[in-house]
CSV table of N, CA, C and O in Angstrom, one decimal:
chain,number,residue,atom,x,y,z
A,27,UNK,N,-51.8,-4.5,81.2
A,27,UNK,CA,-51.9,-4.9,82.6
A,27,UNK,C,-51.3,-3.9,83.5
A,27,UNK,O,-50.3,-3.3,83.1
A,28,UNK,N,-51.9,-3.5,84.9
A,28,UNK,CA,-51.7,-2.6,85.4
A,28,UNK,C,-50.9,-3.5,86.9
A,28,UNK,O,-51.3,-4.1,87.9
A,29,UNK,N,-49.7,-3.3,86.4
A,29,UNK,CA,-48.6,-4.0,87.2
A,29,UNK,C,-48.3,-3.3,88.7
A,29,UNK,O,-48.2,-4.2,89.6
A,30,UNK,N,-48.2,-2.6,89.0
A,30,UNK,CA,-48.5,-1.5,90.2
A,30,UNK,C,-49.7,-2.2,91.2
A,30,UNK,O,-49.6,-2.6,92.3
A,31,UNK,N,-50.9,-2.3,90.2
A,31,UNK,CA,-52.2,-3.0,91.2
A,31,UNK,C,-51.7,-4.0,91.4
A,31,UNK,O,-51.4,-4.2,92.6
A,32,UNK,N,-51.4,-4.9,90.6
A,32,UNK,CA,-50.6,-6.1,91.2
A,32,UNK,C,-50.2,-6.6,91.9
A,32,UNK,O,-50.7,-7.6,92.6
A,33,UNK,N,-49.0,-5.9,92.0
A,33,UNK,CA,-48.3,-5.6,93.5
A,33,UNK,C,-48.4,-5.5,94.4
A,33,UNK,O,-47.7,-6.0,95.2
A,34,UNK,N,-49.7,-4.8,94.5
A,34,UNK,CA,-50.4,-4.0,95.3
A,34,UNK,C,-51.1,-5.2,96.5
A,34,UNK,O,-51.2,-5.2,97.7
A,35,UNK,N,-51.7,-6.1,95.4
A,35,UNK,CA,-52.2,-6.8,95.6
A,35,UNK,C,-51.3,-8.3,96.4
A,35,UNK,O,-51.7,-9.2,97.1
A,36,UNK,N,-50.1,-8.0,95.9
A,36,UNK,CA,-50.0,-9.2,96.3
A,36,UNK,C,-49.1,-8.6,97.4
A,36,UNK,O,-48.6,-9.6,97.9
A,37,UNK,N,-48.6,-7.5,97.9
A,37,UNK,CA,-48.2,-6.8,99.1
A,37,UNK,C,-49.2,-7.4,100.4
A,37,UNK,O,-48.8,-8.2,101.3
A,38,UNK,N,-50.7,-6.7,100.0
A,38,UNK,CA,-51.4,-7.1,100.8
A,38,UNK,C,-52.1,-7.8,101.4
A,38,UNK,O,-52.5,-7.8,102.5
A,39,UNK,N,-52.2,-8.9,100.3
A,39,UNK,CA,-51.9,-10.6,100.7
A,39,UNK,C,-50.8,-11.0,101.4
A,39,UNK,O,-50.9,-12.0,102.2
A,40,UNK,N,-49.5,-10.1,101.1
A,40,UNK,CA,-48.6,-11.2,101.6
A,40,UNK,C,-48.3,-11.1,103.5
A,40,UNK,O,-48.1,-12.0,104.3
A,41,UNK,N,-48.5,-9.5,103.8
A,41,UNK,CA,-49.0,-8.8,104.4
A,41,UNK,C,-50.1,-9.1,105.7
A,41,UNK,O,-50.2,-8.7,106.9
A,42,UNK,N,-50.8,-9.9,104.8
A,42,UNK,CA,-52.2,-10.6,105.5
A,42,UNK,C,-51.9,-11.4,106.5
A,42,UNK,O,-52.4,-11.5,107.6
A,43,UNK,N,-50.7,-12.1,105.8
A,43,UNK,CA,-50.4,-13.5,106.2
A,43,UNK,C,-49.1,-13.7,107.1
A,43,UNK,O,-48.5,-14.7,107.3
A,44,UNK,N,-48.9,-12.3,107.5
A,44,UNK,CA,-47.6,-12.2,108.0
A,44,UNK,C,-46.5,-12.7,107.4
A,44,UNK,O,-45.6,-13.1,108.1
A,45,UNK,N,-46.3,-12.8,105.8
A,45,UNK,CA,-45.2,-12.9,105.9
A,45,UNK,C,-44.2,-11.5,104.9
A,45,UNK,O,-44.8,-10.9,104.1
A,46,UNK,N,-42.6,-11.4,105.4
A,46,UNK,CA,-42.2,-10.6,104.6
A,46,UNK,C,-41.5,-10.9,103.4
A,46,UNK,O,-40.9,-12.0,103.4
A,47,UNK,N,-41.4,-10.1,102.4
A,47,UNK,CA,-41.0,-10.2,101.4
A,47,UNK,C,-39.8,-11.1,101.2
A,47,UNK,O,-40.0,-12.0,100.4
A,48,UNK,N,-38.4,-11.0,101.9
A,48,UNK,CA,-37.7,-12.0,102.1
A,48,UNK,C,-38.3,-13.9,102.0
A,48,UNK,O,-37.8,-14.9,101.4
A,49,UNK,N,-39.3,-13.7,103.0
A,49,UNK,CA,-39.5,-15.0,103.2
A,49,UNK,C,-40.5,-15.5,101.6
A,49,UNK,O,-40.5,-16.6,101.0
A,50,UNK,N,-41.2,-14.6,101.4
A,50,UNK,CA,-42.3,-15.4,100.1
A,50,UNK,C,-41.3,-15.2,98.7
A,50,UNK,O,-41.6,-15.7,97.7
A,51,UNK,N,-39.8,-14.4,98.7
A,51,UNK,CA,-39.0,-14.6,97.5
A,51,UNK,C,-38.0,-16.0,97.6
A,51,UNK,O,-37.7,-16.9,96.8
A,52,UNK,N,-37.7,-15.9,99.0
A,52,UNK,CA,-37.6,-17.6,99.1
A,52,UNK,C,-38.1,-18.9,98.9
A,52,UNK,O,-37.4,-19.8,98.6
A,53,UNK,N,-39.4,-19.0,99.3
A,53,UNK,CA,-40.2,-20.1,99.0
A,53,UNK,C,-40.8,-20.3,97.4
A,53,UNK,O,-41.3,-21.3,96.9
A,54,UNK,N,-40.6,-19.1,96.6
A,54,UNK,CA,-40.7,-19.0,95.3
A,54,UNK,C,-39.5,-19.1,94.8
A,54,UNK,O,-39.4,-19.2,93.6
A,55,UNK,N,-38.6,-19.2,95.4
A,55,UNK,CA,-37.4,-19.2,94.6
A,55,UNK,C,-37.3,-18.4,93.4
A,55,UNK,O,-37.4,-18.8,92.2
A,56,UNK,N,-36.9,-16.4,94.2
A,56,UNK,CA,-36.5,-15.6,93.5
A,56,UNK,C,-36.1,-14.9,94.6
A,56,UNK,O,-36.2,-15.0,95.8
A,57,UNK,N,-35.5,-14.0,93.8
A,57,UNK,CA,-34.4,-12.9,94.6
A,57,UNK,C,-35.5,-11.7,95.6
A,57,UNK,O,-36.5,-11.4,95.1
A,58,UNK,N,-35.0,-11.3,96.7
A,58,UNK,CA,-35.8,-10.4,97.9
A,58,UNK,C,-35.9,-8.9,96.2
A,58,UNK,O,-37.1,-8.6,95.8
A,59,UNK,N,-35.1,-8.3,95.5
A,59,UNK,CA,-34.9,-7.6,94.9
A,59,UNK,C,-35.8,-7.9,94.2
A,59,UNK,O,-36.2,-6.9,93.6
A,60,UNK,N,-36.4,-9.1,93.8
A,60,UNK,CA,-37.2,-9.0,92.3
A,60,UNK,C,-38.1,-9.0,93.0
A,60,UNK,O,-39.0,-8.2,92.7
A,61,UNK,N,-38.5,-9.8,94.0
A,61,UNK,CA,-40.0,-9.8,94.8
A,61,UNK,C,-40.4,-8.2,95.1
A,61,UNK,O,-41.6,-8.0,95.2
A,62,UNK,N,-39.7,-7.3,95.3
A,62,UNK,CA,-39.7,-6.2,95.4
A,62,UNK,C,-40.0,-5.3,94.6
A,62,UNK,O,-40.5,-4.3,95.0
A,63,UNK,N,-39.6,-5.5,92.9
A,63,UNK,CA,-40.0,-5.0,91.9
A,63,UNK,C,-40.9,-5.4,91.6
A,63,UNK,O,-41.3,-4.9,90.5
A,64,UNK,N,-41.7,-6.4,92.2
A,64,UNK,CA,-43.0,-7.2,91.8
A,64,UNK,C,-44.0,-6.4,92.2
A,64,UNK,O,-44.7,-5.7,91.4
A,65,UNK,N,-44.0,-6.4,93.4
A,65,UNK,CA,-44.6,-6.0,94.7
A,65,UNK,C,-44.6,-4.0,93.9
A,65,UNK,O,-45.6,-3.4,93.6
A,66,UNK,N,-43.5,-3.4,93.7
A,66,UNK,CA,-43.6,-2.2,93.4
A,66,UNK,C,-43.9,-1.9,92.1
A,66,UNK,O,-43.8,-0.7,91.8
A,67,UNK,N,-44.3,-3.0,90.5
A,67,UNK,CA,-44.9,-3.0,89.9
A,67,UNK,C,-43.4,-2.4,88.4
A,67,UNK,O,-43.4,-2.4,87.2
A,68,UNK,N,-42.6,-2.2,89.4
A,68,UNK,CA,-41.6,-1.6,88.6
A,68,UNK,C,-40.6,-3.1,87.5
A,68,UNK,O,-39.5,-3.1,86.9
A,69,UNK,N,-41.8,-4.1,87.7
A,69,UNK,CA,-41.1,-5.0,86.4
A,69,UNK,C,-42.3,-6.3,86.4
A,69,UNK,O,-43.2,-6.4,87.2
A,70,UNK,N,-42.0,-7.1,85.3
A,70,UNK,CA,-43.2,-7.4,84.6
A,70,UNK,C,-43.3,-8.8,85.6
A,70,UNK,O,-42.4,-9.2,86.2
A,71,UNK,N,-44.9,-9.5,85.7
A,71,UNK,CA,-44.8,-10.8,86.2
A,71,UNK,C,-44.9,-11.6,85.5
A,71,UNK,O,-45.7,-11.7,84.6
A,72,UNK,N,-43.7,-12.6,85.8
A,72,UNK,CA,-44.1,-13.5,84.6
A,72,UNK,C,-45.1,-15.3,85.4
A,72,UNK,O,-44.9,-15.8,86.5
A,73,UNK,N,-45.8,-15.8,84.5
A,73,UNK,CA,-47.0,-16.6,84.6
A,73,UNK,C,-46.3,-17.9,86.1
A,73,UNK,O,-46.9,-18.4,87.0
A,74,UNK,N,-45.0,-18.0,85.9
A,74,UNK,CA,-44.7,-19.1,86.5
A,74,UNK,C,-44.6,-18.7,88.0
A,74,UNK,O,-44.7,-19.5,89.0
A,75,UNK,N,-44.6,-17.1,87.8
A,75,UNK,CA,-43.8,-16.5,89.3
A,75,UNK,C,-45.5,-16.4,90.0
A,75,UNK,O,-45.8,-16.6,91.2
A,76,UNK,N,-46.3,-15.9,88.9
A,76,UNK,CA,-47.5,-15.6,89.4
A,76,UNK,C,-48.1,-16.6,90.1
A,76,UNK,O,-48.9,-16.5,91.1
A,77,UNK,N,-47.8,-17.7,89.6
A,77,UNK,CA,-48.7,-19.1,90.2
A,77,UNK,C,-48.1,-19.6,91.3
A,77,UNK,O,-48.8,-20.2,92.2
A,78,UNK,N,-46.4,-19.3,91.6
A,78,UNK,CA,-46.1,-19.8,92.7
A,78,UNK,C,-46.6,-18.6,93.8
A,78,UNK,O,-46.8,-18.9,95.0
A,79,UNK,N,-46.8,-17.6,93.4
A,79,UNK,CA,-46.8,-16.6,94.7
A,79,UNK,C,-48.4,-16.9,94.5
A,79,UNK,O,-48.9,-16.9,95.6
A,80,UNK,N,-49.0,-17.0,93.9
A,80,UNK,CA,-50.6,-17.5,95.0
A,80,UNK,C,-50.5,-18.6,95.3
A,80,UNK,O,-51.4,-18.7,96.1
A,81,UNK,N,-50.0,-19.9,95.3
A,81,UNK,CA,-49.9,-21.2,95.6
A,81,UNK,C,-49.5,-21.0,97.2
A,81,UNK,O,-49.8,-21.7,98.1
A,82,UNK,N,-48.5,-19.8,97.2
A,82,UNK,CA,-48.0,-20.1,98.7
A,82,UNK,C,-49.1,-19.1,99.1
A,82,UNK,O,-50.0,-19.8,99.6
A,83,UNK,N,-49.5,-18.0,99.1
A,83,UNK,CA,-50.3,-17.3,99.7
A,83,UNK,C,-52.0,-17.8,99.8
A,83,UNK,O,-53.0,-17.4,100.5
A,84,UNK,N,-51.8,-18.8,99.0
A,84,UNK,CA,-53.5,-19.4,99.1
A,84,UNK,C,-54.5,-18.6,98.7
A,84,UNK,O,-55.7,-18.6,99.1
A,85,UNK,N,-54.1,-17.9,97.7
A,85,UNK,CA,-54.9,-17.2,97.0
A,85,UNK,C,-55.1,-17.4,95.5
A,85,UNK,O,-54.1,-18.0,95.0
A,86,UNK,N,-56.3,-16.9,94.6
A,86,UNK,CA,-56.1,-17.7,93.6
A,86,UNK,C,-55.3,-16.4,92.2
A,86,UNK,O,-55.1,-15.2,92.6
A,87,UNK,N,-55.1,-16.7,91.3
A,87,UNK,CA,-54.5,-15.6,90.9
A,87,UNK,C,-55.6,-14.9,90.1
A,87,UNK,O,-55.1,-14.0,89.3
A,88,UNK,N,-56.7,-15.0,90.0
A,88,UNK,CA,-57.8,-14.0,89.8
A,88,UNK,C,-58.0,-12.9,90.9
A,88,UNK,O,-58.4,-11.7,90.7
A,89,UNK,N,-57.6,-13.4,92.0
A,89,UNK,CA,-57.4,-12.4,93.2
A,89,UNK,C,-56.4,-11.6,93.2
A,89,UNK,O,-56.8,-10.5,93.7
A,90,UNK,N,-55.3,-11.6,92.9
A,90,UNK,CA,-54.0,-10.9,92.2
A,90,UNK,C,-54.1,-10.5,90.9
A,90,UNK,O,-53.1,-9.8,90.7
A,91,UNK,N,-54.7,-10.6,90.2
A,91,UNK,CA,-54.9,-9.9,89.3
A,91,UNK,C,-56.1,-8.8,88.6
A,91,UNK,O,-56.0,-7.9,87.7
A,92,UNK,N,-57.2,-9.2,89.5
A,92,UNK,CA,-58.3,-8.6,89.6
A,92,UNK,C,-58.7,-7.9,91.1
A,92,UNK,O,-58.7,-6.7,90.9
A,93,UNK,N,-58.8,-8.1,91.9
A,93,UNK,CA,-58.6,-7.6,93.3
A,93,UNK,C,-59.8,-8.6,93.9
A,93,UNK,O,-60.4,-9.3,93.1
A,94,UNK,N,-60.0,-8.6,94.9
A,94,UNK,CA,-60.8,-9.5,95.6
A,94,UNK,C,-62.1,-9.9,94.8
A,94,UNK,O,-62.4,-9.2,93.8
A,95,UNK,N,-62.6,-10.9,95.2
A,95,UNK,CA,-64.2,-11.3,94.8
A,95,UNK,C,-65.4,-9.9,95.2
A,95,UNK,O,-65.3,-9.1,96.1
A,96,UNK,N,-66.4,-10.0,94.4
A,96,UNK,CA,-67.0,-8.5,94.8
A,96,UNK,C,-68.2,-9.5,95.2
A,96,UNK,O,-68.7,-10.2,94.3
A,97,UNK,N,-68.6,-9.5,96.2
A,97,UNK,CA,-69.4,-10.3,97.2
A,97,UNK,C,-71.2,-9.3,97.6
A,97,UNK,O,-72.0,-9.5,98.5
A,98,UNK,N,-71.1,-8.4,96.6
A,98,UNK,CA,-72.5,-7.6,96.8
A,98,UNK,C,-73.6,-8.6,96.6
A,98,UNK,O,-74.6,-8.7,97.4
A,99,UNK,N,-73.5,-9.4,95.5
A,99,UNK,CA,-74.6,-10.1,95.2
A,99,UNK,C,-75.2,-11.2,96.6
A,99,UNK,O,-76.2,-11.8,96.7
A,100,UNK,N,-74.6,-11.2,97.0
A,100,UNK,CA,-74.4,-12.2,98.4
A,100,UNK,C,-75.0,-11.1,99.9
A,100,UNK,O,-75.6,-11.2,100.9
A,101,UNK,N,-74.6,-10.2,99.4
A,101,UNK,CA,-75.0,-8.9,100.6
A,101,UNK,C,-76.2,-8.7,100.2
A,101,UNK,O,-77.2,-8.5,100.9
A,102,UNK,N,-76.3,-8.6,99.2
A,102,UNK,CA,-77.9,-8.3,98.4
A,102,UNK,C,-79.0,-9.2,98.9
A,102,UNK,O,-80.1,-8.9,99.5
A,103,UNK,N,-78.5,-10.4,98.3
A,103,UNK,CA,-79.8,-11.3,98.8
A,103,UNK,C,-80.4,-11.2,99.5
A,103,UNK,O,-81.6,-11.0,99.1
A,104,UNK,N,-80.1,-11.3,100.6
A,104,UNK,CA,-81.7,-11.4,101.6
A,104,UNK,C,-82.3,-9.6,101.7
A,104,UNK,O,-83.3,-9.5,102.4
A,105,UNK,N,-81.9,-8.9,101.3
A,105,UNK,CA,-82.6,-7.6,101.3
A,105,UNK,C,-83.8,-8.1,99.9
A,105,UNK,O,-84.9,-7.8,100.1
A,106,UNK,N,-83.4,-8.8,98.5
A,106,UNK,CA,-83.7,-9.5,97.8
A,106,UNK,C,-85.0,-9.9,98.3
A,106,UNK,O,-86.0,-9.2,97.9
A,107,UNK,N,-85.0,-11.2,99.2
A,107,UNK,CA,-85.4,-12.0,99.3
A,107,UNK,C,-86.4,-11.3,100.8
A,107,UNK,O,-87.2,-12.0,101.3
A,108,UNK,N,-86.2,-10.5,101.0
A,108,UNK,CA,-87.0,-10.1,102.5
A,108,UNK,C,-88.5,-9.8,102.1
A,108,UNK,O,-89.4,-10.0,102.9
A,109,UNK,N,-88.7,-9.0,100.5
A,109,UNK,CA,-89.2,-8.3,99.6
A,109,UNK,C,-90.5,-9.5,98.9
A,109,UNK,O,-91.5,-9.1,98.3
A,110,UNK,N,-90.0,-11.0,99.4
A,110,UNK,CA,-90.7,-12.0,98.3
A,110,UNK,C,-92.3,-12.2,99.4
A,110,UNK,O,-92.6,-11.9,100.5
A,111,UNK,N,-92.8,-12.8,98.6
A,111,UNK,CA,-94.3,-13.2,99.2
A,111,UNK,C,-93.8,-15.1,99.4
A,111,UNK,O,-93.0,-15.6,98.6
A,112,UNK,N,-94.5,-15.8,100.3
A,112,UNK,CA,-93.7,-17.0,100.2
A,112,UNK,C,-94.0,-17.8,98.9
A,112,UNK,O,-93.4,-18.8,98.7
A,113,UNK,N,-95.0,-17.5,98.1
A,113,UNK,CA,-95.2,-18.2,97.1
A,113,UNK,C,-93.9,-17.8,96.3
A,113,UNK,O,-93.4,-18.8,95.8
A,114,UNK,N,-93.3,-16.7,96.1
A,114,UNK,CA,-92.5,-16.5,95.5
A,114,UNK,C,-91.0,-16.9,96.0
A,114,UNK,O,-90.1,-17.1,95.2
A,115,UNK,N,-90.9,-17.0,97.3
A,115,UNK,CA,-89.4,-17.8,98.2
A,115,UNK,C,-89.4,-19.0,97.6
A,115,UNK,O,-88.4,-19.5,97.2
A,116,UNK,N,-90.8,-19.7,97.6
A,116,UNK,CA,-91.1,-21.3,97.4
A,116,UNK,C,-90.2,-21.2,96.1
A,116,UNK,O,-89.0,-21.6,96.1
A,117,UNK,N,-90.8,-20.4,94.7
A,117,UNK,CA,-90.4,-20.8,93.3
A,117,UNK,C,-88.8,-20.3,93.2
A,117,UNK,O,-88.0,-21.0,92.5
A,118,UNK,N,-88.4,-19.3,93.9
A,118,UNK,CA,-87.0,-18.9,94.0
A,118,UNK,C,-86.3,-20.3,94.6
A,118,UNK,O,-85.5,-20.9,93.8
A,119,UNK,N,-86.5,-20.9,95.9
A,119,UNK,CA,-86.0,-22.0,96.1
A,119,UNK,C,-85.9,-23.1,95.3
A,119,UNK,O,-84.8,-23.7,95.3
A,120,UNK,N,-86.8,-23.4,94.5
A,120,UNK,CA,-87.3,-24.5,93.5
A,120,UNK,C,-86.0,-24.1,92.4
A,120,UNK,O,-85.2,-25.0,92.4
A,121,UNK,N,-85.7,-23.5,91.9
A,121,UNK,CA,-85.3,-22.7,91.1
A,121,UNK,C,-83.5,-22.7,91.7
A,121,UNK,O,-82.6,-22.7,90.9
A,122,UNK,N,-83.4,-22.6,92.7
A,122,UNK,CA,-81.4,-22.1,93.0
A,122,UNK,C,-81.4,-23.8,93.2
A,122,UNK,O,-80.3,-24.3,92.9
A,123,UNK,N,-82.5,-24.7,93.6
A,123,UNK,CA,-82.1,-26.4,94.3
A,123,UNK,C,-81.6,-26.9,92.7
A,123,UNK,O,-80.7,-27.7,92.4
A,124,UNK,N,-82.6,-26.3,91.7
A,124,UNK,CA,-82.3,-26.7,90.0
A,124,UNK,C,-80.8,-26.7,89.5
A,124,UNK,O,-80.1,-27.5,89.0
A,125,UNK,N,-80.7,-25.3,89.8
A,125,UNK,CA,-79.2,-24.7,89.2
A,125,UNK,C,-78.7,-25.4,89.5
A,125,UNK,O,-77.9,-26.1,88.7
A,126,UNK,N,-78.7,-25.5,91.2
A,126,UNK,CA,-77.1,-26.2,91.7
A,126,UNK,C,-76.9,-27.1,91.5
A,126,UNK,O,-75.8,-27.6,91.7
A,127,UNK,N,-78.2,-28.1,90.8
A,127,UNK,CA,-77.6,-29.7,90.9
A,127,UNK,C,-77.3,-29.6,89.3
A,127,UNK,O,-76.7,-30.5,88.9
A,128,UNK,N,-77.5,-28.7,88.5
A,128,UNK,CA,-77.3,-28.4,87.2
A,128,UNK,C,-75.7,-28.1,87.4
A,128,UNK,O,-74.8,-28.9,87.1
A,129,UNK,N,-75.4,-27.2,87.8
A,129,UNK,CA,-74.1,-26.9,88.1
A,129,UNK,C,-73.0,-28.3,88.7
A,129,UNK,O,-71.9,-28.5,88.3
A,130,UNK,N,-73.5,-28.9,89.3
A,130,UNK,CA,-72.8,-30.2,90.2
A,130,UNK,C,-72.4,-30.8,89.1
A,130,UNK,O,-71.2,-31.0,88.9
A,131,UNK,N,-73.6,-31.2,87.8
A,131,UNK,CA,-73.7,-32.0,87.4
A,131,UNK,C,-72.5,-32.1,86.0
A,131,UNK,O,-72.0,-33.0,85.3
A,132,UNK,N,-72.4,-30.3,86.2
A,132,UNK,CA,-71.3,-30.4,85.4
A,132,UNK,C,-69.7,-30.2,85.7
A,132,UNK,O,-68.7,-30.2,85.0
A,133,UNK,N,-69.8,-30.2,87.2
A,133,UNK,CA,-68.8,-30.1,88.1
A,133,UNK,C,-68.1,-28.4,88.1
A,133,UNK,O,-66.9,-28.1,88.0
A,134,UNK,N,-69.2,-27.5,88.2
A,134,UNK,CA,-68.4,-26.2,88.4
A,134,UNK,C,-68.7,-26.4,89.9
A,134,UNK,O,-69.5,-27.0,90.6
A,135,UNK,N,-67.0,-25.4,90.2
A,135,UNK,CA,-66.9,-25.7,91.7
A,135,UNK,C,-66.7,-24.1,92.0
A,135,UNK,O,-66.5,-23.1,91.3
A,136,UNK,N,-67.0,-24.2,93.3
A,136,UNK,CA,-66.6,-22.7,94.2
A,136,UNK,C,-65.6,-22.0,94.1
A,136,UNK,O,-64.7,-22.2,94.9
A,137,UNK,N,-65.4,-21.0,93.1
A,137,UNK,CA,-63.9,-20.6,93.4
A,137,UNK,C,-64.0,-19.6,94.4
A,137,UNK,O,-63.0,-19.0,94.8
């Protein structure tokens, strides 16, 4: 695990959100010193600390541990889709209305 990125990451979350370090080692109930070794990667996270520091930041901890959602496929689409003949939009449509109620049906949700 690349504990540095981490940090990194959750610097710039916390950052986001205006708040400082002080304030999100308190609401986690941990020391400004260890939120700081977090944040600088210079000591390990452990699972409980990780869940409270995205709980308050509203972020999920795949985002802190991986870096943001990579949102290309979403930018992609309609360059995708500009390219279709409508017979082909029609079956593309037929086709995403399928999935999603496939997906509903087994209750995957939005992360």
């Amino acid at each position: 695990m690349n504990y540095t990125a981490i940090g990194q990451q959750i610097r710039k979350f916390r950052k986001l959100r205006n708040i400082s370090q002080e304030q999100l080692a308190e609401k986690i109930d941990i020391s400004t010193t260890h939120m700081s070794h977090i944040e600088t990667g210079s000591t390990k996270l452990s699972l409980p600390v990780l869940v409270k520091i995205s709980e308050e930041l509203k972020i999920s901890t795949d985002e802190i541990l991986f870096g943001e959602k990579d949102n290309s496929i979403q930018n992609n689409l309609p360059d995708i889709l500009k390219n279709c003949s409508l017979e082909e939009l029609e079956i593309i449509t037929e086709i995403i209305k399928s999935m999603k109620k496939t997906f509903n049906s087994f209750s995957i949700q939005k992360k």
